[in-house]
XYZ file of C-alpha atoms in Angstrom:
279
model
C 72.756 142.658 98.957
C 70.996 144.554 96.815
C 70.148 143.959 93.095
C 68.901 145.868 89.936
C 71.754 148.720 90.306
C 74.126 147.937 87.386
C 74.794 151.713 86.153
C 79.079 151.229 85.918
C 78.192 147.678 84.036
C 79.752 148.757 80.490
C 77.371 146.178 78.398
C 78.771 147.202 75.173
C 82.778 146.688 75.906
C 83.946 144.075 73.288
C 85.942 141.779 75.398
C 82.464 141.343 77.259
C 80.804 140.547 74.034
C 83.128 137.329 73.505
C 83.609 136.484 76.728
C 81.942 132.842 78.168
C 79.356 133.947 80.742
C 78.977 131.727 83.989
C 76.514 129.372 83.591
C 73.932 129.920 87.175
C 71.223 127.449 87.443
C 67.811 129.181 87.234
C 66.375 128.001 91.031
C 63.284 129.516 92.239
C 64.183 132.511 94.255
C 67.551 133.360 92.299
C 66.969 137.235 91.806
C 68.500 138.597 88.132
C 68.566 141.346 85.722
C 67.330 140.917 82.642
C 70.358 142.911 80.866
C 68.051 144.602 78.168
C 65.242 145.334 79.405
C 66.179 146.234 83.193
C 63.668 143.906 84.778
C 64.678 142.454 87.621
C 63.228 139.860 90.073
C 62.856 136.339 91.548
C 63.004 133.617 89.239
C 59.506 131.525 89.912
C 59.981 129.009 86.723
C 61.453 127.679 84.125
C 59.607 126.301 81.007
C 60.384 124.484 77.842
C 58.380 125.971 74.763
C 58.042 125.442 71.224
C 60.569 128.585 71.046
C 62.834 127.422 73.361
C 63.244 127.457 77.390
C 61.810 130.605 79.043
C 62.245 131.637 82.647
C 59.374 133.349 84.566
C 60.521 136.293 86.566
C 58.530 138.281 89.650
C 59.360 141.758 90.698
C 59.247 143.141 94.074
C 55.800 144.849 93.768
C 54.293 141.002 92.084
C 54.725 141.831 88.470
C 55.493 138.718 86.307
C 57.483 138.740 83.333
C 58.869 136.053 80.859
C 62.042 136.043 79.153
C 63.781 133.492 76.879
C 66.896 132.149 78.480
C 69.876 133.074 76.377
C 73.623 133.301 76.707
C 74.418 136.567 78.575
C 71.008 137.679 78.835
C 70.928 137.883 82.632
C 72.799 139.892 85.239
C 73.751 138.349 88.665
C 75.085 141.163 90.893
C 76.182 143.234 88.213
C 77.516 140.440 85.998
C 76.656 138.672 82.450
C 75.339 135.492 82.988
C 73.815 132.518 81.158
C 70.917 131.043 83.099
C 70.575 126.928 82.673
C 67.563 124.801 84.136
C 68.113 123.094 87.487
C 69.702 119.726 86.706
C 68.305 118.280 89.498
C 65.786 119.579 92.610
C 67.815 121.166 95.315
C 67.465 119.445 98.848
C 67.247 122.255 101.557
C 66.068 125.668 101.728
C 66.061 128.208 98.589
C 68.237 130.983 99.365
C 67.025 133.562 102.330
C 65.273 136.803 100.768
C 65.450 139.762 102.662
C 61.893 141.889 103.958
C 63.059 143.886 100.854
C 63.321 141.135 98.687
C 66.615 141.341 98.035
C 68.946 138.198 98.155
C 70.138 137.755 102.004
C 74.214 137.677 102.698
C 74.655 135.789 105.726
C 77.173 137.267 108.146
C 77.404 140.174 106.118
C 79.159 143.093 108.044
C 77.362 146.456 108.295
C 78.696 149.097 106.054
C 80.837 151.877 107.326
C 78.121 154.699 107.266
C 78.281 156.821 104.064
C 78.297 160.724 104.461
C 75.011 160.496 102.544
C 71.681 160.620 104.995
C 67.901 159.458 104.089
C 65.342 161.704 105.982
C 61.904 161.140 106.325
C 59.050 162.734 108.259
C 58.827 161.175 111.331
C 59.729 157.974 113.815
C 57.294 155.946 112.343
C 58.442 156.121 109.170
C 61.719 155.441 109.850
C 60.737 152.182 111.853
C 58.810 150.895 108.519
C 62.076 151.550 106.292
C 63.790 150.245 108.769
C 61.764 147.006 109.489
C 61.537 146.503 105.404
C 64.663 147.358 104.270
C 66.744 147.463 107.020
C 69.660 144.653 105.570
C 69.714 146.637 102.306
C 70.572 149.843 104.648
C 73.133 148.281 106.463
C 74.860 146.822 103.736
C 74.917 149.733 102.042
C 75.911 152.037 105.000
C 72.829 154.234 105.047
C 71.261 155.935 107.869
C 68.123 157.035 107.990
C 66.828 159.911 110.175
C 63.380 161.331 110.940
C 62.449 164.716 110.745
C 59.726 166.781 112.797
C 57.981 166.977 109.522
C 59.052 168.975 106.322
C 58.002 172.532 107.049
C 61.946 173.783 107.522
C 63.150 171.411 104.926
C 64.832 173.858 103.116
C 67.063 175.115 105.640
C 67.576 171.318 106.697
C 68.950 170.411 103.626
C 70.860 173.570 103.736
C 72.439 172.625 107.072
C 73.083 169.554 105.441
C 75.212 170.381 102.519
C 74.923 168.189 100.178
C 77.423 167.821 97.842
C 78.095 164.945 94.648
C 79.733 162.420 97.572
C 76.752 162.971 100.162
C 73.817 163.247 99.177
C 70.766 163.520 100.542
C 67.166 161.909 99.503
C 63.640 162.842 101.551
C 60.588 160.962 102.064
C 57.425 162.942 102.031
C 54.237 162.370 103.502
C 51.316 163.315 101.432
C 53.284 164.398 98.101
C 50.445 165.276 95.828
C 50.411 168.243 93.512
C 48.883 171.106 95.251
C 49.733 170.099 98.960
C 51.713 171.992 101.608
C 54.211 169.229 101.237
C 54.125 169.226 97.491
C 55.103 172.766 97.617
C 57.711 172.810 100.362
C 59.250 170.093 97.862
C 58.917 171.979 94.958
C 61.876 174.932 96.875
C 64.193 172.253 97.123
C 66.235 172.223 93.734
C 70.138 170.915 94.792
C 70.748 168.522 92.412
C 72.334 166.191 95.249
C 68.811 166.236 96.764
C 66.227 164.068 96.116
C 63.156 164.789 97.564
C 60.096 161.920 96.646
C 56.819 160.528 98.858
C 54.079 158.542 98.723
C 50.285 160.000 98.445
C 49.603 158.578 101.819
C 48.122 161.094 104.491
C 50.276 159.286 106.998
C 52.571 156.500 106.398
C 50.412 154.087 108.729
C 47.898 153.716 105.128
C 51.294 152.845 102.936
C 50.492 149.304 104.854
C 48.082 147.376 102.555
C 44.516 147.017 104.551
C 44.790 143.407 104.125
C 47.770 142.887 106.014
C 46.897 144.401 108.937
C 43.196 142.486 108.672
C 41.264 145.552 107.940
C 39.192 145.944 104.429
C 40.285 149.530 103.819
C 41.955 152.483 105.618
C 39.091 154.753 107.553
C 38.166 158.297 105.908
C 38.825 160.765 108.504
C 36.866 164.030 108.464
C 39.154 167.204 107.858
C 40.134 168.657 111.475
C 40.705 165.103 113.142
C 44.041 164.038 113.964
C 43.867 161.617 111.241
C 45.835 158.992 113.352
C 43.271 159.442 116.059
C 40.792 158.989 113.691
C 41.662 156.257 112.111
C 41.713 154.393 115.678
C 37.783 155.492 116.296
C 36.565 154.785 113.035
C 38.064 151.113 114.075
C 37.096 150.295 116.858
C 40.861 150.712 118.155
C 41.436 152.003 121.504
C 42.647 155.367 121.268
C 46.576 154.874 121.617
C 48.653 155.385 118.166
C 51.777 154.377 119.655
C 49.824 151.018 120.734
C 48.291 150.921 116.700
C 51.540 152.013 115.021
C 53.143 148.632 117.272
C 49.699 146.841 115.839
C 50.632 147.881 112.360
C 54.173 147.423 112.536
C 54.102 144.225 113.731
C 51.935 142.721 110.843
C 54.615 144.458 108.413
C 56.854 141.072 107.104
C 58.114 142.021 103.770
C 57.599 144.107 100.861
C 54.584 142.473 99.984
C 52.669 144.031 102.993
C 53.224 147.785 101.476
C 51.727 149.747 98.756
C 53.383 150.180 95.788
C 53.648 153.390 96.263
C 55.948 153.476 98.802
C 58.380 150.682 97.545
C 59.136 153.059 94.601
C 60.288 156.146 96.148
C 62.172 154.189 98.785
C 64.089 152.261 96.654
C 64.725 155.647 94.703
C 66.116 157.269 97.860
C 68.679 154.023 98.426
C 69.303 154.519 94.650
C 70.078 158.382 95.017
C 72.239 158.040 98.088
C 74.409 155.117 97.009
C 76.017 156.262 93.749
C 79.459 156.906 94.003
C 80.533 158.730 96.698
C 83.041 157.903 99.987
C 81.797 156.145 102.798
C 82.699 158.109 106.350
């Protein structure tokens, strides 16, 4: 399940004001809202201070933030809550986190499929959305499709229709101001369309270096197939389906991607699930 969407949460409604929050225990791996600020993540600790206890909270992309724990101040799937300290350590297992990061629900059904799509460029970046946030898709019944790139993508999301109950969000390769792609994006202006992307080239250099035990992604020279390229400059032999499986498969969680893909991705999931009839 996914957490951090709280927009139909009316925070200021009196009766909410005065009444007793659930008490939740503040274990490591709990993911919450801070209510007034927005933040939310994993809880890592708990402290005592001279101002009173604080709980340490890390986002998806490693930020840390501290809070002081106060009645209400949390949300917990969309509801007020009062964090407390553990009262005692937990045997077992924390609770299962998702690639995403998200908070696992075991033998959760998949989501009737909602008339809203996700589209993105091609079929390897719909196997890295899929390998990362595939349980947050499924829960929230959204499909994701790949494209044969964004030249058309006007008269795609034409064909589409997109309307208020199914909408449709895009994921662009290479969306820097200037580009081919930046422009193509730029015609799209249906309000029920969101069109965002990463800076990436390709979506094979959204995987951190590190992760796939490289120091940095290759420059390839203008004219190279960049994929090609990359595979050369490497020391790779020169397959991409063989390097995207090689990238792929050192791709765990969230933590092996660049911030800026998590963003727009989690913006697309955003755009698609508000409101609207499943079908």
């Amino acid at each position: 399940m996914r957490n951090g969407r709280y927009d139909n949460v009316d925070f200021t409604a009196p009766w909410k004001r005065h009444t007793p929050a659930q008490e939740v225990e503040a274990e490591p791996e709990l993911v919450v809202e801070h209510a007034a600020t927005g933040f939310c993540g994993a809880v890592i600790r708990t402290e005592k201070t001279a101002q009173g206890l604080t709980v340490t909270l890390e986002d998806r992309f490693g930020k840390h933030r501290v809070f002081p724990i106060e009645p209400r101040a949390f949300l917990l799937d969309g509801v007020p809550v009062t964090l407390v300290r553990p009262r005692r350590p937990q045997a077992g297992r924390p609770a299962r986190r998702t690639a995403s990061g998200s908070i696992a629900v075991p033998g959760a059904p998949a989501r009737v499929a909602r008339a809203g799509r996700i589209y993105v460029e091609g079929r390897h970046d719909a196997e890295l959305v899929e390998r990362v946030w595939g349980d947050d898709l499924r829960i929230e019944g959204v499909v994701v499709e790949y494209l044969a790139g964004v030249d058309d993508l006007p008269t795609v999301v034409e064909r589409f229709g997109p309307t208020p109950d199914a909408r449709l969000g895009v994921l662009v390769d290479h969306l820097v101001p200037g580009s081919k792609e930046w422009r193509i994006a730029q015609a799209v202006t249906d309000a029920n369309v969101l069109v965002v992307g990463h800076p990436f080239i390709d979506v094979w250099a959204a995987v951190k270096p590190a992760s796939v035990g490289i120091e940095r992604w290759p420059d390839v020279p203008r004219g190279q197939d960049w994929k090609t390229g990359v595979c050369r400059a490497l020391g790779w032999p020169e397959n991409t389906g063989a390097a995207w499986r090689h990238i792929l498969g050192h791709v765990r969680t969230y933590r092996d991607l660049e911030p800026q893909l998590l963003g727009p991705v989690e913006q697309l999931i955003d755009h698609v699930t508000v409101g609207g009839p499943t079908g």
